[in-house]
PDB file of C-alpha atoms in Angstrom:
ATOM      1  CA  UNK F   1      -3.892  22.856  21.745  1.00  0.00           C
ATOM      2  CA  UNK F   2      -4.725  25.171  18.859  1.00  0.00           C
ATOM      3  CA  UNK F   3      -5.174  23.725  15.391  1.00  0.00           C
ATOM      4  CA  UNK F   4      -3.898  25.418  12.220  1.00  0.00           C
ATOM      5  CA  UNK F   5      -7.452  25.594  10.864  1.00  0.00           C
ATOM      6  CA  UNK F   6      -8.890  27.513  13.817  1.00  0.00           C
ATOM      7  CA  UNK F   7      -8.358  30.959  12.198  1.00  0.00           C
ATOM      8  CA  UNK F   8     -10.618  29.974   9.269  1.00  0.00           C
ATOM      9  CA  UNK F   9     -13.877  31.994   9.416  1.00  0.00           C
ATOM     10  CA  UNK F  10     -17.194  30.159   9.677  1.00  0.00           C
ATOM     11  CA  UNK F  11     -20.307  31.093   7.699  1.00  0.00           C
ATOM     12  CA  UNK F  12     -22.792  28.432   8.752  1.00  0.00           C
ATOM     13  CA  UNK F  13     -25.259  27.652   5.987  1.00  0.00           C
ATOM     14  CA  UNK F  14     -27.894  26.390   8.406  1.00  0.00           C
ATOM     15  CA  UNK F  15     -28.218  22.891   6.983  1.00  0.00           C
ATOM     16  CA  UNK F  16     -29.902  20.442   9.353  1.00  0.00           C
ATOM     17  CA  UNK F  17     -28.401  17.329  10.835  1.00  0.00           C
ATOM     18  CA  UNK F  18     -29.825  14.218   9.160  1.00  0.00           C
ATOM     19  CA  UNK F  19     -29.765  10.642  10.403  1.00  0.00           C
ATOM     20  CA  UNK F  20     -27.657   8.406   8.207  1.00  0.00           C
ATOM     21  CA  UNK F  21     -29.873   6.424   5.829  1.00  0.00           C
ATOM     22  CA  UNK F  22     -30.115   2.613   6.068  1.00  0.00           C
ATOM     23  CA  UNK F  23     -27.655   2.305   3.169  1.00  0.00           C
ATOM     24  CA  UNK F  24     -24.819   2.773   5.672  1.00  0.00           C
ATOM     25  CA  UNK F  25     -23.424   0.117   7.956  1.00  0.00           C
ATOM     26  CA  UNK F  26     -22.988   1.407  11.505  1.00  0.00           C
ATOM     27  CA  UNK F  27     -20.555   0.256  14.170  1.00  0.00           C
ATOM     28  CA  UNK F  28     -22.724  -1.396  16.811  1.00  0.00           C
ATOM     29  CA  UNK F  29     -22.886  -0.871  19.663  1.00  0.00           C
ATOM     30  CA  UNK F  30     -21.790   2.712  19.181  1.00  0.00           C
ATOM     31  CA  UNK F  31     -18.268   2.801  20.678  1.00  0.00           C
ATOM     32  CA  UNK F  32     -18.646   5.860  22.896  1.00  0.00           C
ATOM     33  CA  UNK F  33     -22.165   5.039  24.034  1.00  0.00           C
ATOM     34  CA  UNK F  34     -20.811   1.635  25.073  1.00  0.00           C
ATOM     35  CA  UNK F  35     -18.288   3.413  27.318  1.00  0.00           C
ATOM     36  CA  UNK F  36     -21.058   5.418  28.979  1.00  0.00           C
ATOM     37  CA  UNK F  37     -20.527   8.729  27.177  1.00  0.00           C
ATOM     38  CA  UNK F  38     -23.200  11.284  28.167  1.00  0.00           C
ATOM     39  CA  UNK F  39     -25.283  11.667  25.030  1.00  0.00           C
ATOM     40  CA  UNK F  40     -28.404  13.739  25.707  1.00  0.00           C
ATOM     41  CA  UNK F  41     -31.632  11.743  25.569  1.00  0.00           C
ATOM     42  CA  UNK F  42     -32.681  11.155  21.988  1.00  0.00           C
ATOM     43  CA  UNK F  43     -29.345  12.198  20.466  1.00  0.00           C
ATOM     44  CA  UNK F  44     -28.328  10.076  17.488  1.00  0.00           C
ATOM     45  CA  UNK F  45     -24.534   9.897  17.073  1.00  0.00           C
ATOM     46  CA  UNK F  46     -25.019   8.674  13.509  1.00  0.00           C
ATOM     47  CA  UNK F  47     -26.178  11.973  12.017  1.00  0.00           C
ATOM     48  CA  UNK F  48     -24.436  14.529   9.825  1.00  0.00           C
ATOM     49  CA  UNK F  49     -25.219  17.684   7.880  1.00  0.00           C
ATOM     50  CA  UNK F  50     -27.345  17.188   4.793  1.00  0.00           C
ATOM     51  CA  UNK F  51     -24.619  17.821   2.195  1.00  0.00           C
ATOM     52  CA  UNK F  52     -22.218  15.556   4.076  1.00  0.00           C
ATOM     53  CA  UNK F  53     -24.732  12.702   3.988  1.00  0.00           C
ATOM     54  CA  UNK F  54     -25.286  13.253   0.264  1.00  0.00           C
ATOM     55  CA  UNK F  55     -21.546  13.103  -0.392  1.00  0.00           C
ATOM     56  CA  UNK F  56     -21.166   9.946   1.679  1.00  0.00           C
ATOM     57  CA  UNK F  57     -23.797   8.319  -0.515  1.00  0.00           C
ATOM     58  CA  UNK F  58     -21.611   9.152  -3.522  1.00  0.00           C
ATOM     59  CA  UNK F  59     -18.646   7.466  -1.841  1.00  0.00           C
ATOM     60  CA  UNK F  60     -20.733   4.407  -1.026  1.00  0.00           C
ATOM     61  CA  UNK F  61     -21.624   4.044  -4.696  1.00  0.00           C
ATOM     62  CA  UNK F  62     -17.987   4.415  -5.772  1.00  0.00           C
ATOM     63  CA  UNK F  63     -16.992   1.584  -3.436  1.00  0.00           C
ATOM     64  CA  UNK F  64     -19.852  -0.661  -4.539  1.00  0.00           C
ATOM     65  CA  UNK F  65     -18.972  -0.157  -8.213  1.00  0.00           C
ATOM     66  CA  UNK F  66     -15.435  -1.506  -7.787  1.00  0.00           C
ATOM     67  CA  UNK F  67     -14.486  -4.905  -9.264  1.00  0.00           C
ATOM     68  CA  UNK F  68     -14.159  -6.093  -5.647  1.00  0.00           C
ATOM     69  CA  UNK F  69     -17.072  -4.239  -4.026  1.00  0.00           C
ATOM     70  CA  UNK F  70     -16.736  -2.734  -0.573  1.00  0.00           C
ATOM     71  CA  UNK F  71     -18.811  -0.469   1.641  1.00  0.00           C
ATOM     72  CA  UNK F  72     -18.331   2.154   4.316  1.00  0.00           C
ATOM     73  CA  UNK F  73     -18.584   1.251   7.985  1.00  0.00           C
ATOM     74  CA  UNK F  74     -19.431   4.335  10.050  1.00  0.00           C
ATOM     75  CA  UNK F  75     -17.721   4.411  13.455  1.00  0.00           C
ATOM     76  CA  UNK F  76     -18.786   7.856  14.686  1.00  0.00           C
ATOM     77  CA  UNK F  77     -20.311  11.041  13.315  1.00  0.00           C
ATOM     78  CA  UNK F  78     -22.009  13.757  15.383  1.00  0.00           C
ATOM     79  CA  UNK F  79     -20.433  14.289  18.805  1.00  0.00           C
ATOM     80  CA  UNK F  80     -21.779  16.739  21.420  1.00  0.00           C
ATOM     81  CA  UNK F  81     -19.269  18.710  23.486  1.00  0.00           C
ATOM     82  CA  UNK F  82     -20.035  16.701  26.626  1.00  0.00           C
ATOM     83  CA  UNK F  83     -19.134  13.506  24.793  1.00  0.00           C
ATOM     84  CA  UNK F  84     -15.938  15.090  23.498  1.00  0.00           C
ATOM     85  CA  UNK F  85     -14.982  15.973  27.081  1.00  0.00           C
ATOM     86  CA  UNK F  86     -15.851  12.448  28.235  1.00  0.00           C
ATOM     87  CA  UNK F  87     -13.519  10.932  25.638  1.00  0.00           C
ATOM     88  CA  UNK F  88     -10.716  13.361  26.501  1.00  0.00           C
ATOM     89  CA  UNK F  89     -11.033  12.361  30.155  1.00  0.00           C
ATOM     90  CA  UNK F  90     -11.317   8.661  29.285  1.00  0.00           C
ATOM     91  CA  UNK F  91      -8.121   8.796  27.241  1.00  0.00           C
ATOM     92  CA  UNK F  92      -6.288  10.753  29.934  1.00  0.00           C
ATOM     93  CA  UNK F  93      -7.098   7.957  32.370  1.00  0.00           C
ATOM     94  CA  UNK F  94      -5.376   5.310  30.242  1.00  0.00           C
ATOM     95  CA  UNK F  95      -2.018   4.175  31.654  1.00  0.00           C
ATOM     96  CA  UNK F  96       1.050   5.421  29.822  1.00  0.00           C
ATOM     97  CA  UNK F  97      -0.759   8.040  27.733  1.00  0.00           C
ATOM     98  CA  UNK F  98       0.791  11.502  27.858  1.00  0.00           C
ATOM     99  CA  UNK F  99      -1.107  14.782  27.791  1.00  0.00           C
ATOM    100  CA  UNK F 100       0.527  15.544  24.446  1.00  0.00           C
ATOM    101  CA  UNK F 101      -0.846  12.295  23.012  1.00  0.00           C
ATOM    102  CA  UNK F 102      -4.314  13.015  24.383  1.00  0.00           C
ATOM    103  CA  UNK F 103      -4.480  16.450  22.786  1.00  0.00           C
ATOM    104  CA  UNK F 104      -2.991  15.190  19.530  1.00  0.00           C
ATOM    105  CA  UNK F 105      -5.900  12.752  19.196  1.00  0.00           C
ATOM    106  CA  UNK F 106      -8.796  14.726  20.684  1.00  0.00           C
ATOM    107  CA  UNK F 107      -9.756  18.323  20.050  1.00  0.00           C
ATOM    108  CA  UNK F 108     -10.207  20.013  23.420  1.00  0.00           C
ATOM    109  CA  UNK F 109     -13.929  20.775  23.859  1.00  0.00           C
ATOM    110  CA  UNK F 110     -14.569  24.466  23.353  1.00  0.00           C
ATOM    111  CA  UNK F 111     -17.692  26.566  23.711  1.00  0.00           C
ATOM    112  CA  UNK F 112     -15.996  29.261  21.612  1.00  0.00           C
ATOM    113  CA  UNK F 113     -18.100  29.412  18.422  1.00  0.00           C
ATOM    114  CA  UNK F 114     -15.000  30.267  16.374  1.00  0.00           C
ATOM    115  CA  UNK F 115     -13.184  27.006  17.257  1.00  0.00           C
ATOM    116  CA  UNK F 116     -15.715  24.160  17.317  1.00  0.00           C
ATOM    117  CA  UNK F 117     -14.433  20.574  17.562  1.00  0.00           C
ATOM    118  CA  UNK F 118     -14.966  19.044  14.092  1.00  0.00           C
ATOM    119  CA  UNK F 119     -17.460  16.382  15.171  1.00  0.00           C
ATOM    120  CA  UNK F 120     -19.617  18.966  16.962  1.00  0.00           C
ATOM    121  CA  UNK F 121     -20.348  20.592  13.600  1.00  0.00           C
ATOM    122  CA  UNK F 122     -21.905  17.552  11.946  1.00  0.00           C
ATOM    123  CA  UNK F 123     -19.307  17.807   9.180  1.00  0.00           C
ATOM    124  CA  UNK F 124     -16.811  15.168  10.355  1.00  0.00           C
ATOM    125  CA  UNK F 125     -17.073  11.399  10.282  1.00  0.00           C
ATOM    126  CA  UNK F 126     -14.873   8.529  11.457  1.00  0.00           C
ATOM    127  CA  UNK F 127     -15.155   5.473   9.248  1.00  0.00           C
ATOM    128  CA  UNK F 128     -13.470   2.483   7.702  1.00  0.00           C
ATOM    129  CA  UNK F 129     -13.958  -0.090   4.936  1.00  0.00           C
ATOM    130  CA  UNK F 130     -15.996  -3.282   5.161  1.00  0.00           C
ATOM    131  CA  UNK F 131     -16.883  -6.192   2.905  1.00  0.00           C
ATOM    132  CA  UNK F 132     -20.372  -6.447   1.375  1.00  0.00           C
ATOM    133  CA  UNK F 133     -21.123  -8.907   4.201  1.00  0.00           C
ATOM    134  CA  UNK F 134     -20.255  -6.258   6.800  1.00  0.00           C
ATOM    135  CA  UNK F 135     -16.858  -7.529   7.941  1.00  0.00           C
ATOM    136  CA  UNK F 136     -14.437  -4.663   8.713  1.00  0.00           C
ATOM    137  CA  UNK F 137     -11.178  -4.724   6.762  1.00  0.00           C
ATOM    138  CA  UNK F 138      -7.951  -4.719   8.745  1.00  0.00           C
ATOM    139  CA  UNK F 139      -6.418  -1.266   8.285  1.00  0.00           C
ATOM    140  CA  UNK F 140      -3.275  -1.721  10.372  1.00  0.00           C
ATOM    141  CA  UNK F 141      -4.408   0.301  13.358  1.00  0.00           C
ATOM    142  CA  UNK F 142      -7.680   0.804  15.171  1.00  0.00           C
ATOM    143  CA  UNK F 143      -9.781   3.925  14.859  1.00  0.00           C
ATOM    144  CA  UNK F 144      -8.731   6.279  17.678  1.00  0.00           C
ATOM    145  CA  UNK F 145      -5.331   4.564  17.911  1.00  0.00           C
ATOM    146  CA  UNK F 146      -2.807   6.709  19.766  1.00  0.00           C
ATOM    147  CA  UNK F 147       0.523   7.469  18.154  1.00  0.00           C
ATOM    148  CA  UNK F 148       2.076   7.179  14.698  1.00  0.00           C
ATOM    149  CA  UNK F 149       0.217   3.994  13.736  1.00  0.00           C
ATOM    150  CA  UNK F 150      -2.867   6.152  13.205  1.00  0.00           C
ATOM    151  CA  UNK F 151      -1.101   8.442  10.742  1.00  0.00           C
ATOM    152  CA  UNK F 152      -2.376   7.877   7.192  1.00  0.00           C
ATOM    153  CA  UNK F 153       1.040   7.072   5.690  1.00  0.00           C
ATOM    154  CA  UNK F 154       2.435   5.041   8.581  1.00  0.00           C
ATOM    155  CA  UNK F 155       2.876   2.001   6.301  1.00  0.00           C
ATOM    156  CA  UNK F 156       3.815   3.906   3.135  1.00  0.00           C
ATOM    157  CA  UNK F 157       7.294   2.352   2.913  1.00  0.00           C
ATOM    158  CA  UNK F 158       6.162  -1.232   3.496  1.00  0.00           C
ATOM    159  CA  UNK F 159       6.610  -4.007   0.935  1.00  0.00           C
ATOM    160  CA  UNK F 160       3.411  -3.903  -1.169  1.00  0.00           C
ATOM    161  CA  UNK F 161       3.129  -7.700  -0.874  1.00  0.00           C
ATOM    162  CA  UNK F 162       3.253  -7.623   2.934  1.00  0.00           C
ATOM    163  CA  UNK F 163       0.368  -7.243   5.366  1.00  0.00           C
ATOM    164  CA  UNK F 164       1.595  -3.733   6.149  1.00  0.00           C
ATOM    165  CA  UNK F 165       1.645  -2.938   2.437  1.00  0.00           C
ATOM    166  CA  UNK F 166      -1.979  -4.045   2.146  1.00  0.00           C
ATOM    167  CA  UNK F 167      -2.914  -1.812   5.065  1.00  0.00           C
ATOM    168  CA  UNK F 168      -1.419   1.142   3.224  1.00  0.00           C
ATOM    169  CA  UNK F 169      -3.254   0.233   0.023  1.00  0.00           C
ATOM    170  CA  UNK F 170      -6.550   0.071   1.893  1.00  0.00           C
ATOM    171  CA  UNK F 171      -5.957   3.411   3.585  1.00  0.00           C
ATOM    172  CA  UNK F 172      -5.195   4.900   0.170  1.00  0.00           C
ATOM    173  CA  UNK F 173      -8.322   3.327  -1.329  1.00  0.00           C
ATOM    174  CA  UNK F 174     -10.469   4.830   1.420  1.00  0.00           C
ATOM    175  CA  UNK F 175      -8.809   8.203   0.920  1.00  0.00           C
ATOM    176  CA  UNK F 176      -9.338   8.171  -2.861  1.00  0.00           C
ATOM    177  CA  UNK F 177     -12.983   7.199  -2.506  1.00  0.00           C
ATOM    178  CA  UNK F 178     -13.662   9.932   0.043  1.00  0.00           C
ATOM    179  CA  UNK F 179     -11.660  12.488  -1.923  1.00  0.00           C
ATOM    180  CA  UNK F 180     -13.764  11.735  -5.018  1.00  0.00           C
ATOM    181  CA  UNK F 181     -16.746  13.281  -3.213  1.00  0.00           C
ATOM    182  CA  UNK F 182     -14.825  16.292  -1.924  1.00  0.00           C
ATOM    183  CA  UNK F 183     -13.906  15.099   1.564  1.00  0.00           C
ATOM    184  CA  UNK F 184     -10.547  15.863   3.139  1.00  0.00           C
ATOM    185  CA  UNK F 185      -8.691  13.600   5.533  1.00  0.00           C
ATOM    186  CA  UNK F 186      -7.296  14.616   8.890  1.00  0.00           C
ATOM    187  CA  UNK F 187      -3.507  14.846   8.472  1.00  0.00           C
ATOM    188  CA  UNK F 188      -2.866  12.483  11.408  1.00  0.00           C
ATOM    189  CA  UNK F 189      -5.880  10.146  11.378  1.00  0.00           C
ATOM    190  CA  UNK F 190      -6.480   7.659   8.553  1.00  0.00           C
ATOM    191  CA  UNK F 191     -10.161   7.270   9.603  1.00  0.00           C
ATOM    192  CA  UNK F 192     -11.250  10.922  10.001  1.00  0.00           C
ATOM    193  CA  UNK F 193     -12.785  12.782   7.059  1.00  0.00           C
ATOM    194  CA  UNK F 194     -14.807  15.955   6.782  1.00  0.00           C
ATOM    195  CA  UNK F 195     -16.556  18.243   4.360  1.00  0.00           C
ATOM    196  CA  UNK F 196     -17.511  21.836   5.128  1.00  0.00           C
ATOM    197  CA  UNK F 197     -15.811  22.377   8.487  1.00  0.00           C
ATOM    198  CA  UNK F 198     -12.733  24.468   9.299  1.00  0.00           C
ATOM    199  CA  UNK F 199     -10.335  21.583   8.687  1.00  0.00           C
ATOM    200  CA  UNK F 200     -11.883  21.056   5.248  1.00  0.00           C
ATOM    201  CA  UNK F 201     -11.646  24.775   4.420  1.00  0.00           C
ATOM    202  CA  UNK F 202      -8.027  24.931   5.592  1.00  0.00           C
ATOM    203  CA  UNK F 203      -7.021  21.856   3.595  1.00  0.00           C
ATOM    204  CA  UNK F 204      -8.922  22.800   0.430  1.00  0.00           C
ATOM    205  CA  UNK F 205      -8.043  26.514   0.638  1.00  0.00           C
ATOM    206  CA  UNK F 206     -11.701  27.518   0.760  1.00  0.00           C
ATOM    207  CA  UNK F 207     -12.361  31.067   2.029  1.00  0.00           C
ATOM    208  CA  UNK F 208     -14.588  29.897   4.880  1.00  0.00           C
ATOM    209  CA  UNK F 209     -16.126  26.891   6.569  1.00  0.00           C
ATOM    210  CA  UNK F 210     -19.782  26.099   5.852  1.00  0.00           C
ATOM    211  CA  UNK F 211     -20.560  24.664   9.290  1.00  0.00           C
ATOM    212  CA  UNK F 212     -20.039  25.805  12.849  1.00  0.00           C
ATOM    213  CA  UNK F 213     -21.006  23.957  15.992  1.00  0.00           C
ATOM    214  CA  UNK F 214     -24.482  22.463  15.735  1.00  0.00           C
ATOM    215  CA  UNK F 215     -27.120  23.753  18.121  1.00  0.00           C
ATOM    216  CA  UNK F 216     -27.490  20.154  19.319  1.00  0.00           C
ATOM    217  CA  UNK F 217     -23.860  20.054  20.463  1.00  0.00           C
TER     218      UNK F 217
END
């Protein structure tokens, strides 16, 4: 399934992948490693391009400076192509999930350098909000949820005083914090943000993406 951002040209700036610093809370155990996804030996899923890490640190500070401080909880970051294929196959095997739903959630792994899956570039990150004590906030739908519940504005029409209304407010808070550092959100995933990849360039009307598929992917 082609994405509207695939025609965007890529001019990779050569930035390295960096491990996320200790300032970030990580989802443990890593969700895809726990399923048996085939990460090459020594591959850290919690790594991103240098500028992406720097921008995430800005977001972390924005959240900590709020009257009711929060922090980011990183679910997934760098994802090799073999892991992408594993998750496509894993989702296909779930009962009642259509092929259309699978390909709406997961970018089909591609070795074509002009259409890299976002997470293979080191520019995309899946994350949520957590308390200072590390407790994840309820966002009204799990990361990687299939169907409309994962869409950012799924609860937009809910009563603000209801649980659903609070979910929408939290999704908006996460979006504003990430947007303040230049990230863009996936149009159909409240948890997926990126900076510097094709999706980012398409959404921000930049002339090109800064990152192609990492050599480690």
